[in-house]
Coordinates of C-alpha atoms in Angstrom, one line a residue:
Chain R
X1 CA 50.7 89.4 43.0
X2 CA 53.2 92.2 43.6
X3 CA 52.6 94.1 46.8
X4 CA 54.8 96.8 48.3
X5 CA 54.9 96.3 52.1
X6 CA 56.3 98.7 54.6
X7 CA 59.3 96.4 55.1
X8 CA 60.0 96.4 51.3
X9 CA 59.7 100.2 51.2
X10 CA 62.1 100.5 54.2
X11 CA 64.7 98.2 52.7
X12 CA 64.4 100.1 49.4
X13 CA 65.1 103.4 51.1
X14 CA 68.0 101.9 53.0
X15 CA 69.5 100.5 49.8
X16 CA 69.1 103.8 48.0
X17 CA 70.6 105.7 51.0
X18 CA 73.6 103.3 51.1
X19 CA 74.1 103.6 47.4
X20 CA 74.0 107.4 47.5
X21 CA 76.4 107.5 50.5
X22 CA 78.8 105.2 48.6
X23 CA 78.4 107.4 45.4
X24 CA 79.3 110.6 47.3
X25 CA 82.1 109.3 49.6
X26 CA 83.8 106.4 47.8
X27 CA 87.0 106.6 45.9
X28 CA 87.6 105.2 42.4
X29 CA 87.6 101.5 43.3
X30 CA 84.6 101.8 45.5
X31 CA 82.7 103.6 42.7
X32 CA 83.6 100.9 40.2
X33 CA 82.2 98.3 42.6
X34 CA 79.0 100.4 43.2
X35 CA 78.5 100.7 39.4
X36 CA 79.0 96.9 39.0
X37 CA 76.4 96.3 41.7
X38 CA 73.9 98.8 40.1
X39 CA 74.2 97.2 36.6
X40 CA 73.9 93.7 38.0
X41 CA 70.9 94.9 40.1
X42 CA 69.2 96.0 36.9
X43 CA 69.8 92.7 35.2
X44 CA 68.4 90.7 38.2
X45 CA 65.4 93.0 38.4
X46 CA 64.6 92.1 34.8
X47 CA 65.1 88.4 35.6
X48 CA 62.9 88.6 38.8
X49 CA 60.1 90.1 36.8
X50 CA 59.7 87.0 34.6
X51 CA 61.0 84.3 37.0
X52 CA 59.5 85.5 40.2
X53 CA 56.2 86.8 38.9
X54 CA 55.7 84.7 35.8
X55 CA 57.4 81.4 36.6
X56 CA 59.6 81.9 33.5
X57 CA 63.1 80.9 34.8
X58 CA 65.3 82.3 32.1
X59 CA 68.8 81.3 31.3
X60 CA 69.2 83.8 28.5
X61 CA 69.0 87.1 30.5
X62 CA 72.8 87.4 30.5
X63 CA 72.7 87.0 26.7
X64 CA 70.0 89.7 26.5
X65 CA 72.2 92.0 28.5
X66 CA 75.0 91.2 26.0
X67 CA 72.6 92.0 23.1
X68 CA 72.0 95.4 24.7
X69 CA 75.7 96.0 25.2
X70 CA 76.6 94.9 21.6
X71 CA 73.7 96.9 20.1
X72 CA 74.9 100.0 21.9
X73 CA 78.5 99.4 20.8
X74 CA 77.6 98.7 17.2
X75 CA 75.3 101.6 16.9
X76 CA 77.8 104.1 18.3
X77 CA 81.1 102.7 16.9
X78 CA 80.0 101.3 13.6
X79 CA 76.9 103.2 12.6
X80 CA 78.0 106.5 14.2
X81 CA 74.7 107.0 15.9
X82 CA 74.6 109.5 18.8
X83 CA 74.8 107.8 22.2
X84 CA 71.3 108.8 23.5
X85 CA 69.7 107.5 20.3
X86 CA 71.9 104.4 20.4
X87 CA 70.9 103.8 24.0
X88 CA 67.2 103.9 23.1
X89 CA 67.9 101.8 20.1
X90 CA 69.8 99.1 22.1
X91 CA 66.9 98.9 24.5
X92 CA 64.4 98.5 21.7
X93 CA 66.5 95.9 19.9
X94 CA 66.9 93.8 23.0
X95 CA 63.2 94.1 23.8
X96 CA 62.3 92.9 20.3
X97 CA 64.8 90.0 20.6
X98 CA 63.4 89.1 24.1
X99 CA 59.8 89.2 22.7
X100 CA 60.7 86.7 20.0
X101 CA 62.4 84.4 22.6
X102 CA 59.4 84.8 24.9
X103 CA 56.9 84.0 22.2
X104 CA 58.8 80.9 21.1
X105 CA 59.4 79.6 24.6
X106 CA 56.0 80.6 26.1
X107 CA 54.4 77.1 25.5
X108 CA 57.2 75.3 27.4
X109 CA 57.5 75.1 31.1
X110 CA 59.9 74.2 33.9
X111 CA 63.1 72.5 32.7
X112 CA 62.1 72.8 29.1
X113 CA 61.7 76.6 29.3
X114 CA 65.1 76.8 31.0
X115 CA 66.7 74.7 28.3
X116 CA 65.0 76.6 25.5
X117 CA 66.2 80.0 26.8
X118 CA 69.7 78.6 27.4
X119 CA 69.7 77.5 23.7
X120 CA 68.7 81.0 22.6
X121 CA 71.5 82.5 24.8
X122 CA 74.1 80.2 23.5
X123 CA 73.0 80.8 19.9
X124 CA 73.5 84.6 20.5
X125 CA 76.9 83.9 22.1
X126 CA 78.1 81.7 19.2
X127 CA 77.0 84.3 16.7
X128 CA 78.8 87.2 18.4
X129 CA 81.9 85.0 19.0
X130 CA 82.2 83.9 15.4
X131 CA 81.0 86.9 13.4
X132 CA 83.8 89.3 12.4
X133 CA 81.4 92.2 12.2
X134 CA 81.1 91.9 16.0
X135 CA 84.8 91.8 16.4
X136 CA 84.8 88.0 17.2
X137 CA 86.5 87.0 20.4
X138 CA 88.5 90.3 20.4
X139 CA 85.3 92.2 21.1
X140 CA 84.7 95.9 20.3
X141 CA 86.4 98.8 22.0
X142 CA 86.3 102.6 22.0
X143 CA 82.7 102.8 23.2
X144 CA 81.6 106.3 24.2
X145 CA 79.5 107.1 27.2
X146 CA 76.5 109.4 27.1
X147 CA 77.3 113.1 27.0
X148 CA 75.3 114.9 29.7
X149 CA 77.5 117.9 30.1
X150 CA 74.6 120.1 29.1
X151 CA 73.1 119.3 32.5
X152 CA 76.4 119.6 34.2
X153 CA 77.1 115.8 34.4
X154 CA 80.4 114.5 33.1
X155 CA 79.8 110.8 32.7
X156 CA 83.5 110.1 32.0
X157 CA 83.9 110.7 35.8
X158 CA 83.3 107.5 37.8
X159 CA 81.2 109.3 40.4
X160 CA 78.8 110.9 37.9
X161 CA 78.5 107.6 36.0
X162 CA 77.7 105.7 39.2
X163 CA 75.0 108.3 40.0
X164 CA 73.6 108.0 36.5
X165 CA 73.4 104.2 36.9
X166 CA 71.7 104.7 40.2
X167 CA 69.1 107.0 38.5
X168 CA 68.7 104.5 35.7
X169 CA 68.1 101.6 38.2
X170 CA 65.6 103.7 40.1
X171 CA 63.7 104.3 36.8
X172 CA 63.9 100.6 35.9
X173 CA 62.6 99.7 39.4
X174 CA 59.7 102.1 39.0
X175 CA 58.9 100.8 35.5
X176 CA 59.0 97.2 36.8
X177 CA 56.5 98.0 39.6
X178 CA 54.2 99.8 37.1
X179 CA 54.3 96.7 34.8
X180 CA 53.6 94.3 37.6
X181 CA 50.7 96.4 38.8
X182 CA 49.2 96.8 35.3
X183 CA 46.6 94.5 33.8
X184 CA 49.5 92.7 32.0
X185 CA 51.4 92.2 35.3
X186 CA 48.2 91.0 37.1
X187 CA 47.5 88.5 34.3
X188 CA 51.1 87.3 34.4
X189 CA 50.6 86.6 38.1
X190 CA 47.4 84.7 37.3
X191 CA 49.3 82.6 34.8
X192 CA 52.0 81.8 37.3
X193 CA 49.3 80.7 39.8
X194 CA 47.2 78.8 37.3
X195 CA 47.9 78.9 33.6
X196 CA 45.2 76.5 32.6
X197 CA 42.5 78.6 34.3
X198 CA 43.7 81.8 32.8
X199 CA 43.5 80.2 29.3
X200 CA 40.0 78.9 30.2
X201 CA 39.0 82.4 31.1
X202 CA 39.9 83.6 27.6
X203 CA 43.4 84.9 28.0
X204 CA 45.9 84.4 25.2
X205 CA 48.6 83.2 27.6
X206 CA 51.5 83.0 25.2
X207 CA 51.0 86.6 24.2
X208 CA 51.1 87.9 27.8
X209 CA 54.2 85.9 28.5
X210 CA 55.9 87.2 25.4
X211 CA 55.0 90.8 26.1
X212 CA 56.3 90.6 29.7
X213 CA 59.4 88.8 28.5
X214 CA 60.0 91.6 25.9
X215 CA 59.6 94.3 28.6
X216 CA 62.0 92.4 30.9
X217 CA 64.4 92.2 27.9
X218 CA 64.2 96.0 27.5
X219 CA 65.4 96.4 31.1
X220 CA 68.2 93.8 30.5
X221 CA 69.1 95.7 27.4
X222 CA 69.4 99.0 29.4
X223 CA 71.7 97.1 31.8
X224 CA 73.7 96.0 28.8
X225 CA 74.0 99.5 27.3
X226 CA 75.2 100.8 30.7
X227 CA 77.7 97.8 31.0
X228 CA 79.1 98.7 27.6
X229 CA 79.6 102.3 28.7
X230 CA 81.0 101.3 32.0
X231 CA 83.9 99.3 30.7
X232 CA 83.9 101.0 27.3
X233 CA 84.4 97.6 25.7
X234 CA 82.3 94.6 24.9
X235 CA 83.3 91.0 24.4
X236 CA 81.4 87.7 23.8
X237 CA 81.9 86.8 27.5
X238 CA 79.0 89.2 28.2
X239 CA 76.6 86.8 26.5
X240 CA 77.9 83.6 28.1
X241 CA 75.5 81.4 30.0
X242 CA 77.5 81.8 33.1
X243 CA 76.3 85.5 33.3
X244 CA 72.7 84.2 33.1
X245 CA 73.5 81.6 35.7
X246 CA 75.1 84.2 38.0
X247 CA 72.0 86.4 37.6
X248 CA 69.8 83.5 38.7
X249 CA 72.1 82.8 41.7
X250 CA 71.7 86.4 42.7
X251 CA 67.9 86.4 42.4
X252 CA 67.7 83.2 44.5
X253 CA 70.2 84.5 47.0
X254 CA 68.2 87.8 47.4
X255 CA 64.7 86.4 47.3
X256 CA 62.8 85.3 44.2
X257 CA 59.6 87.2 43.4
X258 CA 60.2 90.1 45.9
X259 CA 61.9 92.7 43.5
X260 CA 63.7 94.2 46.6
X261 CA 65.4 90.9 47.4
X262 CA 67.4 90.6 44.1
X263 CA 68.7 94.1 44.7
X264 CA 69.9 93.0 48.1
X265 CA 71.3 89.9 46.4
X266 CA 73.2 91.9 43.8
X267 CA 74.9 94.0 46.5
X268 CA 75.7 90.9 48.6
X269 CA 77.0 89.0 45.6
X270 CA 79.4 91.7 44.3
X271 CA 80.7 92.6 47.7
X272 CA 81.3 88.9 48.6
X273 CA 83.0 88.4 45.2
X274 CA 85.4 91.2 45.7
X275 CA 86.1 90.5 49.4
X276 CA 86.5 86.8 48.9
X277 CA 88.5 87.0 45.7
X278 CA 91.1 89.1 47.5
X279 CA 91.5 86.3 50.0
X280 CA 91.2 83.2 47.8
X281 CA 90.9 82.3 44.1
X282 CA 88.3 79.7 45.1
X283 CA 85.7 82.3 46.1
X284 CA 83.1 80.6 43.9
X285 CA 83.2 77.7 46.4
X286 CA 82.3 80.0 49.3
X287 CA 79.4 81.5 47.2
X288 CA 78.3 78.0 46.4
X289 CA 78.2 77.0 50.0
X290 CA 76.2 80.1 50.9
X291 CA 73.8 79.5 48.0
X292 CA 73.3 75.9 49.2
X293 CA 72.7 77.1 52.7
X294 CA 70.1 79.6 51.5
X295 CA 68.3 77.0 49.4
X296 CA 68.4 74.3 52.2
X297 CA 67.1 76.8 54.8
X298 CA 63.8 76.9 52.7
X299 CA 63.8 80.7 53.2
X300 CA 63.2 82.7 50.1
X301 CA 66.7 84.1 49.9
X302 CA 68.2 86.7 52.3
X303 CA 65.3 89.1 52.0
X304 CA 62.7 86.3 52.1
X305 CA 64.2 85.2 55.4
X306 CA 64.0 88.7 56.8
X307 CA 60.4 89.1 55.5
X308 CA 59.3 85.8 57.0
X309 CA 60.9 86.7 60.4
X310 CA 59.9 90.3 60.8
X311 CA 57.7 91.3 57.8
X312 CA 54.3 90.6 59.4
X313 CA 55.3 92.3 62.7
X314 CA 56.6 95.4 61.0
X315 CA 53.7 95.7 58.6
X316 CA 51.3 95.3 61.6
X317 CA 53.1 98.1 63.6
X318 CA 53.0 100.4 60.6
X319 CA 49.3 99.7 60.1
X320 CA 48.6 100.4 63.8
X321 CA 50.6 103.6 63.7
X322 CA 48.8 104.7 60.5
X323 CA 45.4 104.1 62.1
X324 CA 46.3 106.1 65.2
X325 CA 47.2 109.1 63.0
X326 CA 43.8 109.2 61.4
X327 CA 42.1 112.5 62.3
X328 CA 38.7 110.9 63.3
X329 CA 40.4 108.7 65.9
X330 CA 42.4 111.6 67.4
X331 CA 39.2 113.5 67.9
X332 CA 37.5 110.5 69.6
X333 CA 40.5 110.0 71.8
X334 CA 40.3 113.6 72.9
Chain J
X1 CA 22.9 78.6 21.9
X2 CA 25.1 75.5 22.2
X3 CA 25.0 72.6 19.9
X4 CA 27.1 69.5 19.2
X5 CA 26.8 67.5 16.0
X6 CA 28.0 63.9 16.1
X7 CA 30.8 64.6 18.5
X8 CA 33.1 61.7 18.7
X9 CA 36.3 61.1 20.7
X10 CA 38.5 58.1 21.2
X11 CA 41.7 57.5 23.2
X12 CA 43.3 54.7 21.3
X13 CA 40.9 51.8 21.3
X14 CA 38.7 53.4 24.0
X15 CA 35.7 55.2 22.5
X16 CA 34.8 57.8 25.2
X17 CA 32.3 59.9 23.3
X18 CA 30.1 58.5 20.5
X19 CA 28.2 60.7 18.1
X20 CA 26.9 63.0 20.8
X21 CA 24.1 65.3 19.7
X22 CA 23.2 68.1 22.1
X23 CA 21.1 71.2 21.5
X24 CA 20.7 73.8 24.2
X25 CA 18.4 76.8 23.7
X26 CA 19.2 80.2 25.2
X27 CA 18.5 80.2 29.0
X28 CA 18.0 76.4 29.1
X29 CA 19.4 74.6 32.1
X30 CA 20.4 71.1 31.3
X31 CA 21.9 68.5 33.7
X32 CA 24.0 65.7 32.3
X33 CA 23.8 62.5 34.3
X34 CA 25.7 59.3 33.8
X35 CA 27.7 56.7 35.8
X36 CA 31.4 57.2 36.4
X37 CA 33.3 56.8 33.1
X38 CA 30.3 57.7 31.0
X39 CA 32.3 60.4 29.2
X40 CA 30.7 63.5 30.9
X41 CA 33.9 65.4 31.7
X42 CA 35.4 64.4 28.3
X43 CA 32.3 65.9 26.7
X44 CA 33.0 69.2 28.6
X45 CA 36.6 69.1 27.6
X46 CA 35.5 68.7 23.9
X47 CA 33.0 71.6 24.3
X48 CA 35.5 74.1 25.7
X49 CA 38.4 73.0 23.4
X50 CA 40.6 71.3 25.9
X51 CA 40.3 68.2 23.8
X52 CA 40.0 67.9 20.0
X53 CA 37.2 65.6 18.7
X54 CA 38.0 62.9 16.2
X55 CA 34.9 63.9 14.3
X56 CA 31.8 66.1 14.8
X57 CA 31.5 69.8 15.6
X58 CA 30.7 72.3 18.3
X59 CA 28.5 75.3 17.6
X60 CA 28.2 78.3 19.9
X61 CA 25.5 80.9 19.1
X62 CA 25.3 79.6 15.6
X63 CA 29.1 79.7 14.9
X64 CA 31.2 76.6 14.4
X65 CA 33.8 76.9 17.1
X66 CA 35.3 73.4 16.7
X67 CA 38.6 74.7 15.4
X68 CA 39.0 77.5 17.9
X69 CA 41.3 77.1 20.9
X70 CA 40.2 77.3 24.5
X71 CA 40.8 81.0 25.0
X72 CA 38.9 82.1 21.9
X73 CA 35.9 79.9 22.8
X74 CA 35.9 81.5 26.2
X75 CA 36.0 85.0 24.7
X76 CA 33.0 84.1 22.6
X77 CA 31.1 83.3 25.8
X78 CA 31.8 79.7 26.7
X79 CA 32.9 79.4 30.3
X80 CA 33.4 76.5 32.7
X81 CA 34.0 75.5 36.2
X82 CA 36.0 72.4 37.1
X83 CA 35.2 69.3 39.2
X84 CA 38.4 69.9 41.1
X85 CA 39.0 73.4 42.3
X86 CA 41.1 75.2 39.7
X87 CA 41.6 78.5 41.4
X88 CA 44.5 81.0 41.9
X89 CA 45.5 79.7 45.3
X90 CA 47.9 82.3 46.5
X91 CA 45.5 85.2 45.7
X92 CA 42.4 86.6 47.5
X93 CA 38.8 85.9 46.5
X94 CA 38.6 89.4 45.1
X95 CA 41.7 88.9 43.0
X96 CA 40.4 85.6 41.7
X97 CA 37.2 87.2 40.5
X98 CA 39.0 90.3 39.3
X99 CA 41.4 88.3 37.1
X100 CA 38.4 86.7 35.3
X101 CA 36.5 90.0 35.1
X102 CA 39.6 91.8 33.7
X103 CA 39.9 89.2 30.9
X104 CA 36.2 89.8 30.0
X105 CA 36.5 93.6 30.0
X106 CA 39.7 93.6 28.0
X107 CA 41.8 95.1 30.8
X108 CA 43.9 92.0 31.3
X109 CA 46.5 92.9 28.8
X110 CA 46.7 96.6 29.3
X111 CA 50.1 98.1 30.4
X112 CA 49.0 101.5 31.5
X113 CA 46.4 100.7 34.1
X114 CA 45.7 98.3 37.0
X115 CA 43.1 96.0 35.8
X116 CA 41.8 95.2 39.3
X117 CA 41.2 98.8 40.1
X118 CA 39.1 99.5 37.0
X119 CA 35.5 100.4 37.8
X120 CA 34.0 97.9 35.3
X121 CA 36.1 95.1 36.8
X122 CA 35.2 96.1 40.4
X123 CA 31.5 96.2 39.4
X124 CA 31.6 92.7 38.0
X125 CA 33.5 91.4 41.0
X126 CA 30.9 92.9 43.4
X127 CA 28.0 91.6 41.4
X128 CA 29.4 88.1 41.1
X129 CA 30.4 88.0 44.7
X130 CA 26.8 88.8 45.6
X131 CA 25.5 86.2 43.2
X132 CA 27.7 83.4 44.6
X133 CA 27.6 84.7 48.2
X134 CA 31.2 85.5 48.5
X135 CA 30.9 89.0 49.9
X136 CA 32.2 88.1 53.4
X137 CA 35.3 86.4 52.0
X138 CA 36.4 89.0 49.4
X139 CA 39.7 89.8 51.1
X140 CA 40.5 86.3 52.3
X141 CA 43.1 84.2 50.4
X142 CA 41.9 81.0 48.8
X143 CA 44.0 79.0 51.2
X144 CA 42.1 80.6 54.1
X145 CA 38.5 79.7 53.0
X146 CA 36.7 76.4 53.5
X147 CA 36.3 73.8 50.8
X148 CA 32.6 74.7 50.3
X149 CA 33.4 78.4 49.8
X150 CA 36.1 77.4 47.3
X151 CA 33.4 75.6 45.3
X152 CA 31.3 78.8 45.3
X153 CA 34.4 80.7 44.1
X154 CA 35.0 78.1 41.4
X155 CA 31.6 78.9 40.0
X156 CA 32.1 82.7 40.6
X157 CA 35.4 82.8 38.6
X158 CA 33.6 81.2 35.7
X159 CA 30.7 83.6 36.1
X160 CA 32.9 86.7 36.2
X161 CA 33.7 86.3 32.5
X162 CA 30.0 87.1 31.8
X163 CA 29.4 83.9 29.8
X164 CA 26.6 83.1 27.4
X165 CA 26.9 79.4 28.3
X166 CA 28.3 78.2 31.7
X167 CA 29.4 74.6 32.0
X168 CA 29.6 73.4 35.5
X169 CA 31.4 70.1 36.3
X170 CA 29.9 68.7 39.5
X171 CA 29.6 72.0 41.3
X172 CA 28.6 70.3 44.6
X173 CA 31.3 67.7 44.4
X174 CA 32.6 67.1 47.9
X175 CA 30.3 69.5 49.8
X176 CA 27.9 68.4 52.6
X177 CA 24.1 68.3 52.3
X178 CA 23.6 71.7 53.8
X179 CA 26.0 73.4 51.5
X180 CA 24.6 71.4 48.5
X181 CA 21.2 72.9 49.4
X182 CA 22.7 76.3 49.3
X183 CA 24.0 75.5 45.8
X184 CA 20.4 74.8 44.6
X185 CA 19.4 78.3 45.7
X186 CA 22.6 79.8 44.2
X187 CA 22.0 78.1 40.8
X188 CA 18.3 79.0 40.8
X189 CA 19.3 82.6 41.5
X190 CA 21.5 82.9 38.4
X191 CA 20.1 85.1 35.6
X192 CA 17.5 83.2 33.5
X193 CA 19.1 84.2 30.2
X194 CA 22.3 82.3 31.1
X195 CA 22.5 78.9 29.5
X196 CA 23.6 76.2 32.0
X197 CA 25.0 72.8 31.3
X198 CA 25.7 71.0 34.5
X199 CA 27.3 67.6 35.3
X200 CA 25.9 66.5 38.6
X201 CA 25.6 63.4 40.7
X202 CA 23.4 65.0 43.3
X203 CA 20.0 63.9 42.0
X204 CA 18.1 66.3 44.2
X205 CA 20.0 69.2 42.6
X206 CA 19.6 67.7 39.2
X207 CA 15.9 67.5 39.3
X208 CA 15.6 70.8 41.2
X209 CA 17.6 72.9 38.7
X210 CA 17.2 71.1 35.4
X211 CA 14.8 72.1 32.6
X212 CA 16.1 69.1 30.6
X213 CA 18.2 66.1 31.4
X214 CA 20.6 64.2 29.2
X215 CA 22.0 60.9 30.2
X216 CA 25.3 59.5 28.9
X217 CA 26.3 55.9 29.1
X218 CA 29.6 54.6 27.6
X219 CA 29.9 57.9 25.8
X220 CA 26.5 57.7 24.1
X221 CA 23.4 59.8 24.7
X222 CA 20.9 57.3 26.0
X223 CA 18.3 59.7 27.2
X224 CA 17.3 63.3 26.4
X225 CA 14.2 64.7 27.9
X226 CA 12.3 66.4 30.7
X227 CA 13.1 65.7 34.4
X228 CA 9.7 64.0 34.8
X229 CA 10.3 61.7 31.9
X230 CA 13.7 60.9 33.4
X231 CA 12.2 59.8 36.7
X232 CA 9.9 57.4 34.9
X233 CA 12.5 56.0 32.4
X234 CA 13.2 52.3 32.9
X235 CA 16.4 52.5 30.9
X236 CA 17.6 55.2 33.3
X237 CA 16.7 53.1 36.3
X238 CA 18.6 50.2 34.8
X239 CA 21.8 52.1 34.1
X240 CA 21.9 54.8 36.7
X241 CA 18.9 55.8 38.8
X242 CA 18.0 52.4 40.3
X243 CA 20.2 52.9 43.3
X244 CA 18.8 56.4 43.8
X245 CA 15.2 55.4 43.5
X246 CA 15.7 52.4 45.9
X247 CA 17.5 54.5 48.4

């Protein structure tokens, strides 16, 4: 079950501080990288919700992000709908698509679940690639960003857009925590630990899985709507299975089932990608070696390793410090 | 409360349950005896819906539930514990009970509230923990408690759904004599209006707890009666009880 430990809170605060520092001090290129990290972080957050807390390892989350991006692009450029409504619409459309995928795949497990979600993702990719209405392989351009000038935020400016993405990621993280702490989230955790028993207790397992998959899809859709606004262009590549694969790599690299870990993974992955690609075109090889090392080390990703090494010690110290600050104990000491 | 009519199940050429007729009244405590391979666990799987019968029907509180899936039967009041512990291993005892109670109270699928923090759920958790003597272990993870305590939790999780009928598959399986004795008291302390159907190999427990006894052999009901009648039955001695009586 999801628990926020002092270490997790600490890392979250550090990540938020680093992102804010980067948002206020970086130049254009640095801001573009930050925005890329924030959007990827949102996608992997959505994936960790279902994979890390429900055992549903999805290979269609990239496609879901693509659905969100295309939905936003279509609603704004073709239907002429205002960006705020289009954004809400793209989130709802992606959530509905994800719910259907979740409902269909809920009865499969392990490799079969992975393959079924991959098939859904590839179907979406093929449709978008082939259908002229979506612009085919040329994609769709001229996508507008949200207009928040009424609150003094010009999102055409990279800094403002990065800050907006940071705010959206914070909201998505908060929503994910609330979902995992809700009855639905607790039941999802129960299903991951023992699906047969949850069913024997009277839970309609497929429905819980589909509902959480739909909610996760909404977050992926939000990431997609932001991705479309970020590059102001969408192409079928957004829905490719490699995007889903990359998201899974980031979740494993950061720490599956920790929520905080995938955020760390997203930052590490994007920074590594940019730093290594400046040195060698074979940067995927290096990332591959790192991923193999992480998996072989049996630690649960970068954050999992930190948590296993220092988590218990930090949590104990915080608990001791909290106890010492309790008024009753201060009086007795005196 | 629970009734089966001509319940029949085969796996290929192997006939595991043959025309089983059972009728349990409300509050009745029945123990099912039978040698290994008699079809006892298969019967449980048929009752809860984990297996579909070839023919026959299952009735719960007067309703034919044969076509209902496992979850729907459970929501109608049919709960079971397993012969092998089927718990939520990474979670605490309290969370294990809470998940079951949340399903019963309808909080398990709510998005806007924490099911485990709900007063109704906490009340059931506390009550069941008291009933199955798990109070000292509430905050321990399943992996941290002994096998015997896990057997208690196995029953507790089933009880936390507030069932009308509780099926227990060898609740004392693998526990020592001391612990088994504790189980007698635990089962005798359960509410009298709860209908119990228990598969058990521990004869002392069977005769201590049972109002009625059913004996299965090769999937067939060969005895159905009172514990005293079971003790005197020659048929039973031949197929099952001989070794126990001689011992």
